[in-house]
Amino acid sequence: MIQTDEHHSCNGTLKSHSDQKQQENNNLKNGYHRNEKVQKNGKGDGFHQPRVRGEDSFEEAPLYVAVLTYMGYGIVILFGYFRDFLRAVGLEKCHQAREREEQKDFVPLYQDFENFYKRNLYMRVRDNWNRPICSLPGPVFDVMERVSDDYNWTFRLTGRTVENVINMGSYNYLGFAENNVDFLKTVAEETRQYGVGVCSTRQELGNLSIHEKLEQLVAEFLGVESAMAFGMGFATNSMNIPALVGKGCLILSDELNHTSLILGARLSGATIRVFKHNNMQSLEKMLKEAICSGQPRTHRVWKKILIMVEGIYSMEGSLVRLPEILALKKKYKAYLYLDEAHSIGAVGPTGRGVIEHFGVDPKEVDVLMGTFTKSFGAAGGYIAGKKELVDYLRSHSHSAVYATAMSPPVVEQIIRAIKCIMGYDGTTEGQRRVRQLAENTRYFRSRLKEMGFIIYGNQDSPVVPLLLYLPGKVGAFSRAMLKRKIGVVVVGFPATPITEARARFCVSAAHTREMLDKVLQSLDELGDDIRVKFSRHRRSYRPELYDETDFELDS
């Protein structure tokens, strides 16, 4: 529960302003708000209130921005080749790993050209990643200060700490990454009973009663027959997809799918075809071709056709077009694999993801996947759906057969979070957090648009990409924000298209309005200083749904 003001006084006496300020800072570090009051006896409403999806925003940047971006990369690459020349003639020291002279006739371990980008471009901005954090990564955290004496090849800690940095980068959507003693009592109790590690797979001696309790709760939360939990979110995709499809099967994958989905598809041995992001015409064209032509060369019928999509795309902030995809799936008798890693808990009236957001029956989705690493403040992932599907995966999934069972305190943390969202803890605190996240998300997005920034994604998505474009602005933006005690994540090529470097903000229910206003004020000032307010409110150049599609949505 959230502590009320009364919990911060002693025998009715009032604390001094400095004591209250110190207590407020401690509360923020514990991952919760000080002034929120508890609401009791509330429960979720289920899957019965579909919402209008709203358009995803992919505003086009002015032409001069694209030209300057390419010029920036070109200049950096030219200087990179010049510095490589200086290293080759011994005028500059090279810190990069290189082949030993006596092994020059062997197959090379290090390819100079492949490492060129890292050596000459990434090293210039390397200080913006992997910053060491020395506190709970809640709405605020502490960062250990570090400096480099050799242009980011190595770092050393100064011994100083940057305190109370506002965390705008973690996937802590509902604020369950917290260490408040009152909230974590059940986690401590389960740790005393079961210990920290299981040291066995679930098929051997690692199947605890708490694991089965979690899976039953997840299935109930999602409204499906059965569910199975895994210890790693990435492996939930990469190790289960090969168990579902194989040679002679076809995977139709959205072009912006996460790496774990891509790896799982490649490991499966199935044929992979990529359709344009959220483009129903592109998907239907591939489905028609697959049905009409069959497999290459033999033209045999595909054993399975599996459509793979995400609920919220983690780099774009866009929502899947679920009703349209379900209509295509039914029309062409395909299967649907829905990755709700970023959407479960984060969208929907009661936090049940895009399934609830669109008012869709969860039984219409063949494979429901999600992770516990984001909205639930824990680790691991799940696969849910029909009982036959889950029973099959228990014996055929590499992640189920060979991986160590989930740690009991992690399992209890997930159970605690889900019960809070469902109202099973006797309060409506979980639903308050879901509503707070939705409010924070819309407020943050609307203010950024008013300021003139180009942001991507859907108005209901807590993932907010802010486009920076030019490579030189990426490092400058991140460093300037840290000086203002705001921690952000910046992303560039090759993780994004070369002309679409960005900062990615993740909004949390744990963020107060004061925190968001401070971030917005800093962004407004910095946007003017480094000139990244590129918005002209142009219509997107990425058409996502064409009129030529001839499927019908369910009424």
PDB file of C-alpha atoms in Angstrom, residues 338-492:
ATOM      1  CA  LEU A 338       1.589 -11.733 -29.472  1.00  0.00           C
ATOM      2  CA  ASP A 339       4.528 -10.404 -27.452  1.00  0.00           C
ATOM      3  CA  GLU A 340       3.155  -8.204 -24.648  1.00  0.00           C
ATOM      4  CA  ALA A 341       6.489  -7.540 -22.943  1.00  0.00           C
ATOM      5  CA  HIS A 342       5.962  -3.770 -22.837  1.00  0.00           C
ATOM      6  CA  SER A 343       2.162  -3.664 -22.895  1.00  0.00           C
ATOM      7  CA  ILE A 344       1.091  -6.071 -20.140  1.00  0.00           C
ATOM      8  CA  GLY A 345       0.359  -3.996 -17.062  1.00  0.00           C
ATOM      9  CA  ALA A 346       1.079  -0.769 -18.944  1.00  0.00           C
ATOM     10  CA  VAL A 347      -2.060  -0.366 -21.082  1.00  0.00           C
ATOM     11  CA  GLY A 348      -5.686  -1.340 -20.750  1.00  0.00           C
ATOM     12  CA  PRO A 349      -8.261  -0.055 -18.229  1.00  0.00           C
ATOM     13  CA  THR A 350      -7.127  -2.628 -15.653  1.00  0.00           C
ATOM     14  CA  GLY A 351      -3.591  -3.246 -16.905  1.00  0.00           C
ATOM     15  CA  ARG A 352      -4.209  -6.388 -18.929  1.00  0.00           C
ATOM     16  CA  GLY A 353      -2.377  -5.173 -22.013  1.00  0.00           C
ATOM     17  CA  VAL A 354      -3.426  -4.568 -25.593  1.00  0.00           C
ATOM     18  CA  ILE A 355      -5.871  -7.475 -25.390  1.00  0.00           C
ATOM     19  CA  GLU A 356      -7.943  -5.482 -22.927  1.00  0.00           C
ATOM     20  CA  HIS A 357      -7.127  -2.148 -24.554  1.00  0.00           C
ATOM     21  CA  PHE A 358      -8.901  -3.244 -27.750  1.00  0.00           C
ATOM     22  CA  GLY A 359     -11.606  -5.282 -25.992  1.00  0.00           C
ATOM     23  CA  VAL A 360     -10.443  -8.508 -27.605  1.00  0.00           C
ATOM     24  CA  ASP A 361     -11.187 -11.968 -26.235  1.00  0.00           C
ATOM     25  CA  PRO A 362      -7.774 -13.336 -25.115  1.00  0.00           C
ATOM     26  CA  LYS A 363      -8.756 -16.782 -26.375  1.00  0.00           C
ATOM     27  CA  GLU A 364      -8.600 -15.442 -29.936  1.00  0.00           C
ATOM     28  CA  VAL A 365      -4.820 -15.054 -29.658  1.00  0.00           C
ATOM     29  CA  ASP A 366      -3.089 -18.400 -30.067  1.00  0.00           C
ATOM     30  CA  VAL A 367       0.104 -17.610 -28.126  1.00  0.00           C
ATOM     31  CA  LEU A 368       0.240 -14.883 -25.491  1.00  0.00           C
ATOM     32  CA  MET A 369       3.738 -13.954 -24.379  1.00  0.00           C
ATOM     33  CA  GLY A 370       4.824 -11.377 -21.830  1.00  0.00           C
ATOM     34  CA  THR A 371       7.599 -10.564 -19.383  1.00  0.00           C
ATOM     35  CA  PHE A 372       7.734  -9.858 -15.665  1.00  0.00           C
ATOM     36  CA  THR A 373      10.752  -7.573 -16.024  1.00  0.00           C
ATOM     37  CA  LYS A 374       8.845  -4.357 -16.660  1.00  0.00           C
ATOM     38  CA  SER A 375       5.423  -3.654 -15.176  1.00  0.00           C
ATOM     39  CA  PHE A 376       5.882  -6.231 -12.403  1.00  0.00           C
ATOM     40  CA  GLY A 377       9.317  -5.145 -11.198  1.00  0.00           C
ATOM     41  CA  ALA A 378      10.814  -8.637 -11.294  1.00  0.00           C
ATOM     42  CA  ALA A 379      12.404 -11.003 -13.842  1.00  0.00           C
ATOM     43  CA  GLY A 380      11.297 -13.710 -16.247  1.00  0.00           C
ATOM     44  CA  GLY A 381       8.489 -14.214 -18.732  1.00  0.00           C
ATOM     45  CA  TYR A 382       5.423 -16.293 -19.511  1.00  0.00           C
ATOM     46  CA  ILE A 383       3.649 -18.111 -22.317  1.00  0.00           C
ATOM     47  CA  ALA A 384      -0.138 -18.406 -21.995  1.00  0.00           C
ATOM     48  CA  GLY A 385      -3.001 -19.790 -24.001  1.00  0.00           C
ATOM     49  CA  LYS A 386      -4.794 -23.111 -24.319  1.00  0.00           C
ATOM     50  CA  LYS A 387      -3.890 -25.920 -21.952  1.00  0.00           C
ATOM     51  CA  GLU A 388      -2.740 -28.111 -24.863  1.00  0.00           C
ATOM     52  CA  LEU A 389      -0.251 -25.433 -25.927  1.00  0.00           C
ATOM     53  CA  VAL A 390       1.235 -25.011 -22.455  1.00  0.00           C
ATOM     54  CA  ASP A 391       1.429 -28.766 -21.809  1.00  0.00           C
ATOM     55  CA  TYR A 392       3.256 -29.196 -25.112  1.00  0.00           C
ATOM     56  CA  LEU A 393       5.802 -26.520 -24.230  1.00  0.00           C
ATOM     57  CA  ARG A 394       6.480 -28.062 -20.816  1.00  0.00           C
ATOM     58  CA  SER A 395       8.049 -31.049 -22.514  1.00  0.00           C
ATOM     59  CA  HIS A 396       9.360 -29.551 -25.772  1.00  0.00           C
ATOM     60  CA  SER A 397      10.692 -26.099 -24.873  1.00  0.00           C
ATOM     61  CA  HIS A 398      14.440 -25.876 -24.264  1.00  0.00           C
ATOM     62  CA  SER A 399      13.811 -23.108 -21.764  1.00  0.00           C
ATOM     63  CA  ALA A 400      11.442 -25.356 -19.811  1.00  0.00           C
ATOM     64  CA  VAL A 401      13.536 -28.522 -19.950  1.00  0.00           C
ATOM     65  CA  TYR A 402      17.054 -27.198 -19.358  1.00  0.00           C
ATOM     66  CA  ALA A 403      16.747 -23.841 -17.556  1.00  0.00           C
ATOM     67  CA  THR A 404      16.924 -23.505 -13.787  1.00  0.00           C
ATOM     68  CA  ALA A 405      13.589 -22.760 -12.120  1.00  0.00           C
ATOM     69  CA  MET A 406      12.761 -19.182 -11.160  1.00  0.00           C
ATOM     70  CA  SER A 407      14.036 -17.849  -7.855  1.00  0.00           C
ATOM     71  CA  PRO A 408      11.272 -18.038  -5.172  1.00  0.00           C
ATOM     72  CA  PRO A 409      11.544 -14.393  -4.005  1.00  0.00           C
ATOM     73  CA  VAL A 410      11.278 -13.259  -7.637  1.00  0.00           C
ATOM     74  CA  VAL A 411       8.188 -15.436  -8.061  1.00  0.00           C
ATOM     75  CA  GLU A 412       6.601 -13.953  -4.949  1.00  0.00           C
ATOM     76  CA  GLN A 413       7.346 -10.423  -6.162  1.00  0.00           C
ATOM     77  CA  ILE A 414       5.430 -11.182  -9.362  1.00  0.00           C
ATOM     78  CA  ILE A 415       2.543 -12.701  -7.402  1.00  0.00           C
ATOM     79  CA  ARG A 416       2.454  -9.667  -5.136  1.00  0.00           C
ATOM     80  CA  ALA A 417       2.339  -7.272  -8.102  1.00  0.00           C
ATOM     81  CA  ILE A 418      -0.388  -9.193  -9.969  1.00  0.00           C
ATOM     82  CA  LYS A 419      -2.536  -9.492  -6.828  1.00  0.00           C
ATOM     83  CA  CYS A 420      -2.148  -5.757  -6.300  1.00  0.00           C
ATOM     84  CA  ILE A 421      -3.280  -5.040  -9.873  1.00  0.00           C
ATOM     85  CA  MET A 422      -6.229  -7.447  -9.564  1.00  0.00           C
ATOM     86  CA  GLY A 423      -7.252  -6.040  -6.178  1.00  0.00           C
ATOM     87  CA  TYR A 424      -6.684  -9.328  -4.361  1.00  0.00           C
ATOM     88  CA  ASP A 425      -4.661  -7.504  -1.694  1.00  0.00           C
ATOM     89  CA  GLY A 426      -7.833  -5.770  -0.503  1.00  0.00           C
ATOM     90  CA  THR A 427      -6.926  -2.375  -1.986  1.00  0.00           C
ATOM     91  CA  THR A 428      -7.269  -0.533  -5.260  1.00  0.00           C
ATOM     92  CA  GLU A 429      -3.623   0.551  -5.168  1.00  0.00           C
ATOM     93  CA  GLY A 430      -2.856  -1.488  -8.292  1.00  0.00           C
ATOM     94  CA  GLN A 431      -5.641   0.164 -10.253  1.00  0.00           C
ATOM     95  CA  ARG A 432      -4.548   3.571  -8.970  1.00  0.00           C
ATOM     96  CA  ARG A 433      -1.114   2.904 -10.448  1.00  0.00           C
ATOM     97  CA  VAL A 434      -2.583   1.814 -13.786  1.00  0.00           C
ATOM     98  CA  ARG A 435      -4.642   4.995 -13.986  1.00  0.00           C
ATOM     99  CA  GLN A 436      -1.693   7.116 -12.855  1.00  0.00           C
ATOM    100  CA  LEU A 437       0.503   5.651 -15.579  1.00  0.00           C
ATOM    101  CA  ALA A 438      -2.113   6.435 -18.228  1.00  0.00           C
ATOM    102  CA  GLU A 439      -2.449   9.992 -16.914  1.00  0.00           C
ATOM    103  CA  ASN A 440       1.320  10.530 -16.772  1.00  0.00           C
ATOM    104  CA  THR A 441       1.763   9.133 -20.269  1.00  0.00           C
ATOM    105  CA  ARG A 442      -0.806  11.395 -21.914  1.00  0.00           C
ATOM    106  CA  TYR A 443       0.415  14.446 -20.021  1.00  0.00           C
ATOM    107  CA  PHE A 444       4.074  13.862 -20.900  1.00  0.00           C
ATOM    108  CA  ARG A 445       3.358  13.172 -24.566  1.00  0.00           C
ATOM    109  CA  SER A 446       1.032  16.142 -25.013  1.00  0.00           C
ATOM    110  CA  ARG A 447       3.511  18.573 -23.439  1.00  0.00           C
ATOM    111  CA  LEU A 448       6.369  17.338 -25.645  1.00  0.00           C
ATOM    112  CA  LYS A 449       4.252  17.868 -28.753  1.00  0.00           C
ATOM    113  CA  GLU A 450       3.323  21.371 -27.593  1.00  0.00           C
ATOM    114  CA  MET A 451       7.022  22.202 -27.211  1.00  0.00           C
ATOM    115  CA  GLY A 452       7.764  21.259 -30.814  1.00  0.00           C
ATOM    116  CA  PHE A 453       9.611  17.958 -30.432  1.00  0.00           C
ATOM    117  CA  ILE A 454       9.106  15.093 -32.855  1.00  0.00           C
ATOM    118  CA  ILE A 455       7.987  12.056 -30.867  1.00  0.00           C
ATOM    119  CA  TYR A 456       6.997   8.644 -32.149  1.00  0.00           C
ATOM    120  CA  GLY A 457       4.304   6.232 -31.066  1.00  0.00           C
ATOM    121  CA  ASN A 458       0.769   6.046 -29.756  1.00  0.00           C
ATOM    122  CA  GLN A 459      -0.770   8.447 -27.259  1.00  0.00           C
ATOM    123  CA  ASP A 460      -1.374   5.558 -24.817  1.00  0.00           C
ATOM    124  CA  SER A 461       2.155   4.161 -24.991  1.00  0.00           C
ATOM    125  CA  PRO A 462       4.437   4.854 -21.978  1.00  0.00           C
ATOM    126  CA  VAL A 463       7.426   4.377 -24.309  1.00  0.00           C
ATOM    127  CA  VAL A 464       8.147   7.856 -25.687  1.00  0.00           C
ATOM    128  CA  PRO A 465      10.897   8.155 -28.350  1.00  0.00           C
ATOM    129  CA  LEU A 466      12.085  11.752 -28.859  1.00  0.00           C
ATOM    130  CA  LEU A 467      13.932  12.154 -32.153  1.00  0.00           C
ATOM    131  CA  LEU A 468      17.416  13.734 -32.073  1.00  0.00           C
ATOM    132  CA  TYR A 469      18.575  12.665 -35.564  1.00  0.00           C
ATOM    133  CA  LEU A 470      22.118  14.105 -35.679  1.00  0.00           C
ATOM    134  CA  PRO A 471      24.859  11.889 -34.169  1.00  0.00           C
ATOM    135  CA  GLY A 472      26.556  14.799 -32.413  1.00  0.00           C
ATOM    136  CA  LYS A 473      23.366  15.702 -30.572  1.00  0.00           C
ATOM    137  CA  VAL A 474      22.967  12.208 -29.069  1.00  0.00           C
ATOM    138  CA  GLY A 475      25.926  12.489 -26.717  1.00  0.00           C
ATOM    139  CA  ALA A 476      25.341  16.172 -26.016  1.00  0.00           C
ATOM    140  CA  PHE A 477      21.709  15.523 -25.081  1.00  0.00           C
ATOM    141  CA  SER A 478      22.447  12.683 -22.659  1.00  0.00           C
ATOM    142  CA  ARG A 479      25.307  14.525 -20.921  1.00  0.00           C
ATOM    143  CA  ALA A 480      23.312  17.727 -20.577  1.00  0.00           C
ATOM    144  CA  MET A 481      20.340  15.883 -19.088  1.00  0.00           C
ATOM    145  CA  LEU A 482      22.553  14.144 -16.522  1.00  0.00           C
ATOM    146  CA  LYS A 483      23.946  17.535 -15.494  1.00  0.00           C
ATOM    147  CA  ARG A 484      20.340  18.493 -14.797  1.00  0.00           C
ATOM    148  CA  LYS A 485      19.984  15.298 -12.702  1.00  0.00           C
ATOM    149  CA  ILE A 486      17.818  13.485 -15.239  1.00  0.00           C
ATOM    150  CA  GLY A 487      18.775  10.009 -16.431  1.00  0.00           C
ATOM    151  CA  VAL A 488      17.776   9.204 -20.017  1.00  0.00           C
ATOM    152  CA  VAL A 489      18.435   6.457 -22.555  1.00  0.00           C
ATOM    153  CA  VAL A 490      19.759   7.520 -25.962  1.00  0.00           C
ATOM    154  CA  VAL A 491      19.770   5.181 -28.946  1.00  0.00           C
ATOM    155  CA  GLY A 492      21.398   5.428 -32.361  1.00  0.00           C
TER     156      GLY A 492
END
